[in-house]
Coordinates of C-alpha atoms and ligand atoms in Angstrom, one line a residue:
X1 CA 7.1 -22.3 -22.3
X2 CA 5.9 -25.7 -21.1
X3 CA 5.2 -26.3 -17.4
X4 CA 4.8 -29.9 -16.1
X5 CA 2.0 -29.6 -13.6
X6 CA 2.5 -31.9 -10.6
X7 CA 0.0 -34.3 -9.2
X8 CA 0.5 -33.7 -5.5
X9 CA -1.4 -33.0 -2.2
X10 CA -1.3 -30.3 0.5
X11 CA -3.0 -32.5 3.1
X12 CA -3.3 -36.2 4.1
X13 CA -0.2 -37.8 2.7
X14 CA 1.4 -34.5 1.8
X15 CA 3.1 -35.4 -1.4
X16 CA 3.9 -31.8 -2.3
X17 CA 7.5 -31.1 -3.1
X18 CA 9.5 -28.8 -5.4
X19 CA 11.3 -30.2 -8.4
X20 CA 15.0 -29.5 -8.3
X21 CA 14.6 -27.0 -11.1
X22 CA 11.9 -25.1 -9.2
X23 CA 14.1 -24.6 -6.1
X24 CA 16.3 -21.7 -7.4
X25 CA 13.2 -19.7 -8.4
X26 CA 11.8 -19.7 -4.9
X27 CA 11.4 -16.1 -3.6
X28 CA 13.8 -16.3 -0.7
X29 CA 12.6 -13.4 1.5
X30 CA 15.7 -12.3 3.4
X31 CA 18.0 -9.6 1.9
X32 CA 20.0 -9.4 5.1
X33 CA 21.2 -11.7 8.0
X34 CA 18.5 -10.3 10.3
X35 CA 14.8 -9.7 9.9
X36 CA 12.4 -7.1 11.3
X37 CA 9.1 -5.7 9.9
X38 CA 9.4 -2.8 7.6
X39 CA 7.4 -1.0 4.9
X40 CA 9.1 -3.2 2.3
X41 CA 7.2 -2.2 -0.8
X42 CA 8.7 -2.0 -4.3
X43 CA 7.4 -1.7 -7.8
X44 CA 6.1 -5.0 -9.2
X45 CA 8.2 -4.7 -12.3
X46 CA 9.0 -7.7 -14.5
X47 CA 12.3 -9.1 -13.4
X48 CA 14.7 -12.0 -14.3
X49 CA 13.2 -14.5 -16.8
X50 CA 12.3 -17.6 -14.9
X51 CA 11.8 -15.8 -11.6
X52 CA 8.5 -15.6 -9.8
X53 CA 8.6 -11.8 -10.6
X54 CA 8.7 -12.4 -14.4
X55 CA 5.0 -12.2 -14.9
X56 CA 2.1 -10.3 -13.4
X57 CA 0.6 -13.6 -12.0
X58 CA 3.2 -16.3 -11.6
X59 CA 2.1 -19.8 -12.8
X60 CA 4.3 -22.7 -11.7
X61 CA 4.3 -26.5 -11.5
X62 CA 1.9 -26.4 -8.5
X63 CA -0.9 -24.6 -10.3
X64 CA -3.3 -27.5 -10.9
X65 CA -2.8 -29.1 -7.5
X66 CA -3.3 -25.7 -5.7
X67 CA -6.6 -25.2 -7.5
X68 CA -7.8 -28.7 -6.5
X69 CA -6.9 -27.9 -2.9
X70 CA -8.9 -24.6 -3.1
X71 CA -11.9 -26.5 -4.5
X72 CA -11.7 -28.9 -1.5
X73 CA -11.6 -26.0 1.0
X74 CA -14.5 -24.2 -0.6
X75 CA -16.7 -27.3 -0.7
X76 CA -16.0 -27.8 3.0
X77 CA -16.4 -24.1 4.0
X78 CA -18.1 -21.7 1.6
X79 CA -17.4 -18.9 4.0
X80 CA -13.8 -18.7 2.7
X81 CA -15.2 -16.8 -0.3
X82 CA -17.2 -13.7 0.6
X83 CA -18.1 -10.4 -1.2
X84 CA -20.2 -7.6 0.3
X85 CA -22.9 -6.5 -2.2
X86 CA -21.0 -3.4 -3.4
X87 CA -18.0 -5.4 -4.5
X88 CA -19.4 -7.0 -7.7
X89 CA -17.7 -4.4 -10.0
X90 CA -14.4 -5.0 -8.3
X91 CA -14.9 -8.8 -8.9
X92 CA -15.2 -8.1 -12.7
X93 CA -12.1 -5.8 -12.5
X94 CA -10.2 -8.7 -10.9
X95 CA -11.4 -11.2 -13.5
X96 CA -10.4 -8.9 -16.3
X97 CA -6.9 -8.3 -14.9
X98 CA -6.2 -12.0 -14.4
X99 CA -7.6 -13.1 -17.8
X100 CA -5.8 -10.4 -19.8
X101 CA -2.5 -10.9 -17.9
X102 CA -2.5 -14.7 -18.1
X103 CA -3.5 -14.8 -21.8
X104 CA -0.7 -12.3 -22.5
X105 CA 2.0 -14.0 -20.4
X106 CA 1.2 -17.7 -20.9
X107 CA -0.4 -17.9 -24.4
X108 CA 0.2 -21.6 -24.6
X109 CA -2.0 -22.2 -21.5
X110 CA -4.7 -19.4 -21.5
X111 CA -6.6 -17.7 -24.3
X112 CA -9.0 -14.8 -24.1
X113 CA -11.1 -13.6 -27.1
X114 CA -13.2 -10.4 -26.6
X115 CA -15.9 -9.5 -29.0
X116 CA -17.4 -6.4 -27.3
X117 CA -18.9 -7.6 -24.0
X118 CA -18.9 -11.2 -25.3
X119 CA -15.8 -12.9 -23.9
X120 CA -14.5 -16.4 -24.6
X121 CA -12.0 -17.8 -22.0
X122 CA -9.9 -21.0 -22.4
X123 CA -7.9 -22.3 -19.5
X124 CA -6.1 -25.4 -20.8
X125 CA -4.5 -26.7 -17.6
X126 CA -7.9 -26.7 -15.8
X127 CA -9.8 -27.7 -19.0
X128 CA -12.2 -24.7 -18.8
X129 CA -13.8 -23.3 -22.0
X130 CA -16.5 -20.7 -21.2
X131 CA -18.2 -17.9 -23.0
X132 CA -19.9 -15.1 -21.0
X133 CA -21.0 -11.5 -21.1
X134 CA -18.6 -9.3 -19.3
X135 CA -20.4 -7.4 -16.4
X136 CA -23.4 -9.8 -16.4
X137 CA -22.9 -12.3 -13.5
X138 CA -25.9 -14.4 -14.6
X139 CA -23.7 -15.6 -17.5
X140 CA -21.1 -17.1 -15.1
X141 CA -21.6 -20.1 -12.8
X142 CA -20.8 -17.9 -9.7
X143 CA -19.6 -14.5 -8.6
X144 CA -16.8 -13.2 -10.9
X145 CA -14.4 -13.1 -8.0
X146 CA -15.1 -16.7 -7.2
X147 CA -15.0 -17.7 -10.9
X148 CA -11.5 -16.3 -11.5
X149 CA -10.3 -16.9 -7.9
X150 CA -10.7 -20.7 -8.5
X151 CA -8.2 -20.3 -11.5
X152 CA -5.4 -18.3 -10.0
X153 CA -2.8 -19.4 -7.5
X154 CA -2.7 -17.5 -4.2
X155 CA -5.4 -16.0 -2.0
X156 CA -7.0 -12.7 -3.1
X157 CA -8.5 -10.0 -0.9
X158 CA -10.2 -7.0 -2.5
X159 CA -10.2 -3.7 -0.6
X160 CA -12.7 -1.0 -1.0
X161 CA -11.3 2.5 -0.6
X162 CA -13.4 5.1 1.2
X163 CA -13.0 7.6 4.1
X164 CA -9.2 7.6 3.8
X165 CA -9.0 3.9 4.6
X166 CA -9.1 0.4 3.0
X167 CA -11.8 -2.0 3.9
X168 CA -11.7 -5.8 3.4
X169 CA -15.0 -6.1 1.7
X170 CA -14.3 -9.2 -0.4
X171 CA -12.0 -12.1 -0.7
X172 CA -11.3 -15.7 -1.7
X173 CA -9.0 -17.0 1.0
X174 CA -8.3 -20.7 1.3
X175 CA -4.5 -20.8 1.9
X176 CA -4.0 -18.3 4.7
X177 CA -1.3 -18.2 7.4
X178 CA -3.6 -18.2 10.4
X179 CA -6.1 -15.4 9.8
X180 CA -9.8 -15.5 8.9
X181 CA -11.7 -13.8 6.2
X182 CA -14.9 -14.5 8.0
X183 CA -13.6 -12.7 11.0
X184 CA -11.9 -9.8 9.1
X185 CA -14.6 -9.1 6.5
X186 CA -15.7 -5.4 6.7
X187 CA -12.6 -4.4 8.8
X188 CA -10.3 -1.6 7.9
X189 CA -6.5 -1.6 7.4
X190 CA -5.7 -0.9 11.0
X191 CA -8.3 -3.2 12.4
X192 CA -7.3 -6.4 10.5
X193 CA -3.6 -5.6 11.3
X194 CA -4.3 -5.1 15.0
X195 CA -2.8 -8.5 16.2
X196 CA 0.6 -7.8 14.6
X197 CA 3.2 -7.0 17.2
X198 CA 5.8 -4.1 17.0
X199 CA 4.9 -2.9 13.5
X200 CA 2.3 -0.4 14.7
X201 CA 4.8 1.3 17.0
X202 CA 7.3 1.4 14.1
X203 CA 4.8 3.3 11.9
X204 CA 4.9 0.5 9.3
X205 CA 1.1 0.5 8.8
X206 CA 0.6 4.2 8.7
X207 CA 3.3 4.5 6.0
X208 CA 1.9 1.5 4.1
X209 CA -1.6 2.8 4.1
X210 CA -0.6 6.2 2.9
X211 CA 1.3 4.6 0.0
X212 CA -1.6 2.3 -0.9
X213 CA -4.3 5.1 -0.9
X214 CA -2.5 6.8 -3.8
X215 CA -1.5 3.6 -5.7
X216 CA -2.0 4.4 -9.4
X217 CA -3.6 2.1 -11.9
X218 CA -1.1 0.3 -14.1
X219 CA 1.7 0.6 -11.5
X220 CA 1.4 -2.4 -9.2
X221 CA 3.7 -2.9 -6.2
X222 CA 4.8 -5.9 -4.3
X223 CA 6.3 -7.1 -1.0
X224 CA 7.4 -10.4 0.5
X225 CA 6.1 -11.7 3.9
X226 CA 7.1 -15.1 5.4
X227 CA 6.4 -17.6 8.2
X228 CA 7.0 -21.3 8.8
X229 CA 4.5 -24.1 8.4
X230 CA 4.8 -27.7 9.7
X231 CA 4.0 -30.0 6.7
X232 CA 3.3 -28.5 3.2
X233 CA -0.2 -27.5 4.2
X234 CA -1.8 -24.6 2.4
X235 CA -4.9 -24.3 4.5
X236 CA -3.6 -23.1 7.9
X237 CA -6.8 -21.2 8.8
X238 CA -8.1 -20.6 12.3
X239 CA -11.2 -22.4 11.2
X240 CA -9.2 -25.6 10.8
X241 CA -6.7 -25.1 13.7
X242 CA -7.5 -28.5 15.2
X243 CA -6.2 -30.1 12.0
X244 CA -2.9 -28.4 11.8
X245 CA -2.1 -26.8 15.2
X246 CA -1.0 -30.1 16.8
X247 CA 1.5 -30.7 14.0
X248 CA 3.8 -28.3 15.7
X249 CA 4.2 -30.9 18.5
X250 CA 5.5 -33.5 16.0
X251 CA 8.7 -31.7 15.0
X252 CA 12.0 -33.5 16.1
X253 CA 15.6 -33.0 15.2
X254 CA 15.3 -36.1 12.9
X255 CA 12.3 -35.0 10.9
X256 CA 12.7 -31.2 10.9
X257 CA 14.3 -31.0 7.5
X258 CA 11.3 -32.5 5.8
X259 CA 8.5 -31.3 8.1
X260 CA 9.2 -27.6 8.6
X261 CA 8.6 -25.4 5.5
X262 CA 9.5 -21.9 4.8
X263 CA 6.3 -20.3 3.7
X264 CA 6.8 -17.1 1.6
X265 CA 4.0 -14.8 0.5
X266 CA 4.5 -12.8 -2.6
X267 CA 2.0 -10.0 -2.0
X268 CA 1.1 -7.6 -4.8
X269 CA -1.1 -4.5 -4.9
X270 CA -3.2 -3.5 -7.9
X271 CA -5.4 -0.5 -8.4
X272 CA -8.6 -1.7 -10.2
X273 CA -10.0 0.5 -12.9
X274 CA -13.8 0.6 -12.6
X275 CA -14.3 0.1 -8.9
X276 CA -11.1 2.0 -7.7
X277 CA -10.7 -0.9 -5.3
X278 CA -7.3 -2.5 -4.5
X279 CA -6.7 -6.1 -5.4
X280 CA -4.3 -7.8 -2.9
X281 CA -3.1 -11.2 -4.1
X282 CA -1.2 -13.3 -1.5
X283 CA 0.7 -15.9 -3.5
X284 CA 2.2 -18.6 -1.2
X285 CA 5.3 -20.5 -1.9
X286 CA 6.3 -23.5 0.3
X287 CA 9.7 -25.0 0.6
X288 CA 10.9 -27.7 3.0
X289 CA 14.0 -26.9 5.0
X290 CA 15.9 -29.8 3.3
X291 CA 15.2 -28.0 0.0
X292 CA 16.1 -24.5 1.3
X293 CA 19.5 -25.7 2.4
X294 CA 20.4 -27.0 -1.0
X295 CA 21.3 -23.3 -1.7
X296 CA 24.2 -22.7 0.7
X297 CA 23.7 -19.0 1.0
X298 CA 20.1 -19.5 2.0
X299 CA 20.9 -22.1 4.7
X300 CA 23.6 -19.8 6.1
X301 CA 21.4 -16.8 6.2
X302 CA 18.3 -18.6 7.5
X303 CA 20.3 -19.8 10.5
X304 CA 21.2 -16.2 11.4
X305 CA 17.7 -14.8 10.8
X306 CA 16.1 -17.6 13.0
X307 CA 18.7 -17.4 15.7
X308 CA 18.3 -13.6 16.1
X309 CA 14.5 -13.4 15.5
X310 CA 12.8 -11.1 18.1
X311 CA 10.8 -13.2 20.6
X312 CA 7.6 -11.2 19.8
X313 CA 7.9 -12.5 16.2
X314 CA 8.7 -16.1 17.2
X315 CA 5.5 -16.0 19.3
X316 CA 3.2 -14.2 16.8
X317 CA 4.3 -16.5 13.9
X318 CA 3.6 -19.6 16.0
X319 CA 7.1 -21.0 16.0
X320 CA 7.7 -21.2 19.8
X321 CA 7.3 -25.0 20.0
X322 CA 10.1 -25.9 17.6
X323 CA 12.2 -22.7 17.3
X324 CA 15.1 -23.9 19.4
X325 CA 15.3 -27.2 17.5
X326 CA 15.3 -25.4 14.2
X327 CA 18.1 -23.0 15.2
X328 CA 20.2 -25.9 16.3
X329 CA 19.5 -27.8 13.1
X330 CA 20.2 -24.9 10.8
X331 CA 23.5 -24.1 12.6
X332 CA 25.2 -27.0 10.7
X333 CA 24.7 -25.0 7.5
X334 CA 26.3 -21.8 8.8
X335 CA 30.0 -21.8 8.3
X336 CA 30.3 -18.3 9.7
X337 CA 31.3 -16.8 6.3
X338 CA 30.3 -13.2 5.7
X339 CA 27.2 -12.7 3.5
X340 CA 26.6 -9.8 1.1
X341 CA 23.4 -7.8 1.1
X342 CA 20.7 -8.9 -1.4
X343 CA 19.3 -12.3 -2.1
Ligands
LIG401 C1 -0.3 -9.4 8.6 C2 -3.8 -8.3 5.5 C3 -1.0 -5.0 3.4 C4 2.3 -5.8 6.8 C5 -1.5 -9.3 8.0 C6 -2.6 -10.1 8.3 C7 -3.6 -9.8 7.4 C8 -3.1 -8.9 6.5 C9 -5.0 -10.4 7.4 C10 -2.7 -11.1 9.5 C11 -3.1 -10.4 10.8 C12 -3.5 -11.3 11.9 O1 -2.7 -11.8 12.6 O2 -4.7 -11.7 12.0 C13 -3.3 -7.4 4.6 C14 -4.0 -6.8 3.5 C15 -3.2 -5.9 2.9 C16 -2.0 -5.8 3.7 C17 -5.4 -7.3 3.0 C18 -3.6 -5.1 1.7 C19 -3.8 -3.9 1.6 C20 0.2 -4.9 4.1 C21 1.2 -4.0 3.9 C22 2.2 -4.2 4.9 C23 1.7 -5.2 5.7 C24 1.3 -3.0 2.7 C25 3.5 -3.5 5.1 C26 4.2 -2.9 4.2 C27 2.0 -6.8 7.5 C28 2.8 -7.5 8.5 C29 2.0 -8.5 9.0 C30 0.8 -8.5 8.4 C31 4.2 -7.1 8.9 C32 2.5 -9.6 10.1 C33 3.0 -10.8 9.2 C34 3.8 -11.9 9.9 O3 4.5 -11.7 10.8 O4 3.7 -13.1 9.4 N1 -1.8 -8.6 6.9 N2 -2.1 -6.7 4.7 N3 0.5 -5.6 5.2 N4 0.8 -7.5 7.5 FE1 -0.7 -7.1 6.1

């Protein structure tokens, strides 16, 4: 498989876009015409060749550009990558999982050679060729979580498991939908989810935690989450709110198709072998409204979902400023035809 990596930006002139061939593989997140929070977790089985679920860690045409954006964020704010002292073993677990998976799934791009603890890693797209001793952080240029986190698309939180809860004790988070690692570090599952409306009352988090606490090694799970972002900006952190918050005021009926992006998170859950921690990758996919509506069934369904979205979710997801304009704009793509369940 050969991937043509795009030279594009997620800031400034915002040259990010999806190639026409990349659009159908977007993980459209709505299996029904309406949306409400649920414990929507399923096995992370390999699915459909060419889909974002085909491989353990999906690599697509945005890989190199996303890694450049991560490096910019980290240079500006090292606090986006933090690990409490007891999380070093989990960092090595994370590194191993990614290297083994990528070398297996994309042998033309990544190569891993293990000679006992002596590992040789080649990442062709990022032009990295390193040899190190597995488990010895002094043989890497930085913490193992940061080393591998700079080479894998998506943010990554690592949760320590103790006292019947999960604790956000490490993470490399540079592309978040308005939450802060620096604020959440050391919090437990219920504490970091506290701001989410309605889901607590529905028992979503109690069920999800129960499931995650018994997650077995080698049987990863996944779920999709979504929001909207104005401009294809990856770094919508609270730390940088002054840079992106005002963008919401710039949406008009004329520019909404290119400005507003559906932002989908493919979230996966992995039990790590040595540390017993859980790795939580949050892989973000961005697609402009103009690109979404090239698929008629997506345009039709998105109109219905947005039109009927609960006000609490409109508010929490930060859509209030332009939600009415969006619903009106999407209505032209809804011919009223019935839709079938599934994506
Ligand atoms: C939102 C982290 C697993 C459901 C969030 C937020 C964070 C987060 C940081 C943002 C909260 C804020 O507003 O500050 C995590 C981590 C997980 C995890 C680290 C790994 C264990 C889950 C699971 C579910 C879930 C298993 C449900 C099955 C939600 C929902 C939201 C949310 C519904 C609101 C999202 C939105 O409306 O955009 N999560 N989460 N999370 N999480 Fe999780």
